[in-house]
Coordinates of C-alpha atoms in Angstrom, one line a residue:
M26 CA -0.3 0.1 0.0
E27 CA 1.1 3.4 -0.4
W28 CA 0.3 5.2 2.1
S29 CA 0.1 9.6 2.4
E30 CA 1.4 11.4 5.6
S31 CA -2.3 12.7 6.3
G32 CA -5.2 11.6 5.2
Y33 CA -8.0 8.2 6.7
L34 CA -6.4 6.7 9.2
A35 CA -6.0 3.0 8.3
L36 CA -7.0 0.4 11.7
S37 CA -4.9 -2.2 11.8
A38 CA -4.6 -5.0 13.7
L39 CA -1.5 -3.5 15.8
N40 CA -3.9 -0.2 17.2
V41 CA -7.2 -2.0 17.1
K42 CA -6.9 -2.8 20.9
D43 CA -9.2 -4.8 23.1
G44 CA -12.0 -2.3 23.7
Y45 CA -10.4 0.7 22.2
I46 CA -8.6 2.3 19.0
D47 CA -4.9 3.6 19.4
F48 CA -4.6 6.2 17.3
K49 CA -1.1 6.6 18.3
A50 CA -0.2 2.5 16.9
D51 CA 1.1 2.3 13.6
V52 CA 0.1 5.0 12.3
H53 CA -0.5 5.1 9.2
Y54 CA -2.7 7.1 6.4
A55 CA -4.4 6.4 3.3
N56 CA -5.0 9.2 0.4
Q57 CA -8.3 9.7 -1.1
E58 CA -7.4 7.7 -3.8
L59 CA -7.5 4.5 -1.6
Y60 CA -9.9 5.5 0.4
D61 CA -12.3 5.3 -2.6
R62 CA -10.3 1.8 -3.3
W63 CA -10.7 -0.1 -0.8
M64 CA -13.3 1.3 1.0
S65 CA -15.6 2.6 -1.6
G66 CA -19.7 1.0 -0.9
N67 CA -18.0 -0.4 2.2
E68 CA -17.8 2.6 4.7
L69 CA -17.5 2.0 8.3
Y70 CA -19.9 4.2 10.5
K71 CA -20.2 5.3 14.6
G72 CA -20.4 2.1 16.9
Q73 CA -18.9 -0.7 14.3
V74 CA -17.2 -3.5 15.6
I75 CA -14.0 -4.0 14.3
F76 CA -11.5 -7.6 14.9
T77 CA -8.5 -8.7 14.4
T78 CA -8.6 -11.3 12.0
E79 CA -4.6 -12.4 13.9
A80 CA -1.4 -11.0 15.5
P81 CA -3.1 -10.7 17.7
M82 CA -6.4 -12.2 17.0
G83 CA -9.3 -11.5 18.6
N84 CA -9.0 -7.9 19.6
V85 CA -12.4 -5.7 19.1
A86 CA -13.0 -2.3 19.1
Q87 CA -16.0 -0.3 17.6
I88 CA -15.6 2.6 15.3
P89 CA -15.6 5.6 18.0
D90 CA -16.8 8.6 15.7
D91 CA -18.3 9.3 12.7
G92 CA -14.9 9.8 11.0
K93 CA -13.4 8.2 7.7
Y94 CA -11.3 5.5 8.2
V95 CA -9.4 2.6 6.6
L96 CA -10.2 -1.4 7.0
S97 CA -5.8 -2.3 7.0
Q98 CA -4.2 -5.4 7.7
R99 CA -5.3 -8.2 9.9
T100 CA -8.4 -6.4 11.0
I101 CA -12.4 -6.6 9.5
A102 CA -15.4 -5.0 10.1
F103 CA -18.9 -6.6 10.9
N104 CA -22.0 -6.3 9.3
I105 CA -24.4 -6.2 11.0
D106 CA -28.3 -7.0 11.2
K107 CA -29.8 -4.8 13.1
D108 CA -33.4 -6.3 13.7
K109 CA -31.1 -9.3 15.2
I110 CA -27.8 -8.0 17.2
T111 CA -27.0 -4.5 18.3
N112 CA -23.5 -3.5 18.0
D113 CA -22.6 -2.5 21.5
F114 CA -23.5 -6.2 22.4
L115 CA -21.5 -8.2 19.0
A116 CA -18.7 -5.8 20.5
V117 CA -19.2 -7.6 24.5
L118 CA -20.0 -11.1 22.5
L119 CA -16.9 -11.2 20.7
Q120 CA -14.7 -10.2 24.0
S121 CA -15.9 -12.4 26.2
K122 CA -13.5 -15.5 27.6
N123 CA -16.5 -18.0 25.9
T124 CA -16.6 -16.6 22.9
H125 CA -13.2 -16.4 22.5
D126 CA -12.3 -19.8 24.0
D127 CA -14.1 -20.9 21.0
L128 CA -12.6 -18.4 18.0
K129 CA -9.5 -20.5 19.5
A130 CA -10.1 -23.9 18.6
L131 CA -11.2 -22.1 15.1
A132 CA -7.9 -20.5 14.0
S133 CA -5.3 -21.9 12.5
G134 CA -1.2 -21.5 12.7
G135 CA 1.1 -22.1 15.8
T136 CA 2.5 -18.8 16.8
A137 CA 0.3 -16.5 15.2
Q138 CA -3.0 -17.7 15.6
G139 CA -5.4 -16.3 13.1
V140 CA -8.8 -17.0 12.1
S141 CA -10.6 -16.7 8.9
Q142 CA -13.8 -14.7 7.9
S143 CA -14.9 -18.7 6.3
S144 CA -13.8 -19.5 10.2
L145 CA -15.5 -16.8 12.0
S146 CA -19.1 -18.5 9.8
K147 CA -19.0 -21.4 11.6
L148 CA -19.0 -19.6 15.7
T149 CA -22.3 -20.1 17.0
V150 CA -23.8 -18.1 20.3
R151 CA -26.7 -17.6 22.0
V152 CA -28.4 -13.8 22.0
P153 CA -31.1 -12.7 23.5
I154 CA -33.9 -12.5 20.7
D155 CA -35.6 -9.0 22.7
I156 CA -33.1 -6.4 21.1
S157 CA -34.2 -3.7 23.6
E158 CA -32.4 -6.4 26.2
Q159 CA -29.2 -6.9 24.2
Q160 CA -29.1 -3.3 23.9
E161 CA -29.1 -2.8 28.0
L162 CA -26.9 -5.6 28.2
G163 CA -24.6 -3.9 25.5
N164 CA -24.7 -0.5 28.1
L165 CA -24.5 -2.3 31.0
F166 CA -21.0 -4.3 29.9
K167 CA -19.6 -1.1 27.9
K168 CA -20.1 0.2 31.4
I169 CA -18.8 -2.1 33.8
N170 CA -15.3 -2.4 31.3
Y171 CA -15.2 1.2 31.3
Q172 CA -15.2 1.9 34.8
I173 CA -12.4 -1.1 35.4
A174 CA -10.2 0.5 32.8
L175 CA -10.3 4.1 34.8
H176 CA -9.3 1.6 37.7
Q177 CA -5.9 0.2 36.0
R178 CA -5.2 3.2 35.0
K179 CA -5.6 4.7 38.3
P180 CA -2.1 4.6 40.9
F181 CA -2.4 2.9 43.8
G182 CA -1.3 4.5 46.9
K183 CA 1.1 7.4 47.8
D184 CA 4.2 6.4 44.9
G185 CA 1.7 4.6 42.8
G186 CA 2.5 0.7 44.0
C187 CA -0.2 -1.2 45.7

């Protein structure tokens, strides 16, 4: 790929972390031509779930705003059926230990395990049928994850230790 000095941020497996996008890690930009070639008709939207397929496999984040981004190496976006699942619930579901364990079972490779899109299609999960229940659960877990992240960053004690 021909990267640019500015333009549309490329989201790769190196800057999609577990629950957020690190805008300082592995920063590359695509110009308008590259954006049009890669993303035309597949534009990302706020709240959409993105997923790293390998190196590392299984990191999940959601598009944080209405900006335009380019999906780069080893990163995919889920297109959901809004009548069956919400993005918030899907993000929580993909971050769960059970789903992660199921994904590991579908993965291939040695040191750098990865999961293909065809393997992902074999993943079976159970979801509440009621969309409002999914939304409530998704919001609840987002709040809990946010609080956990805040506490993990907060220093303990006078000198920052425990």
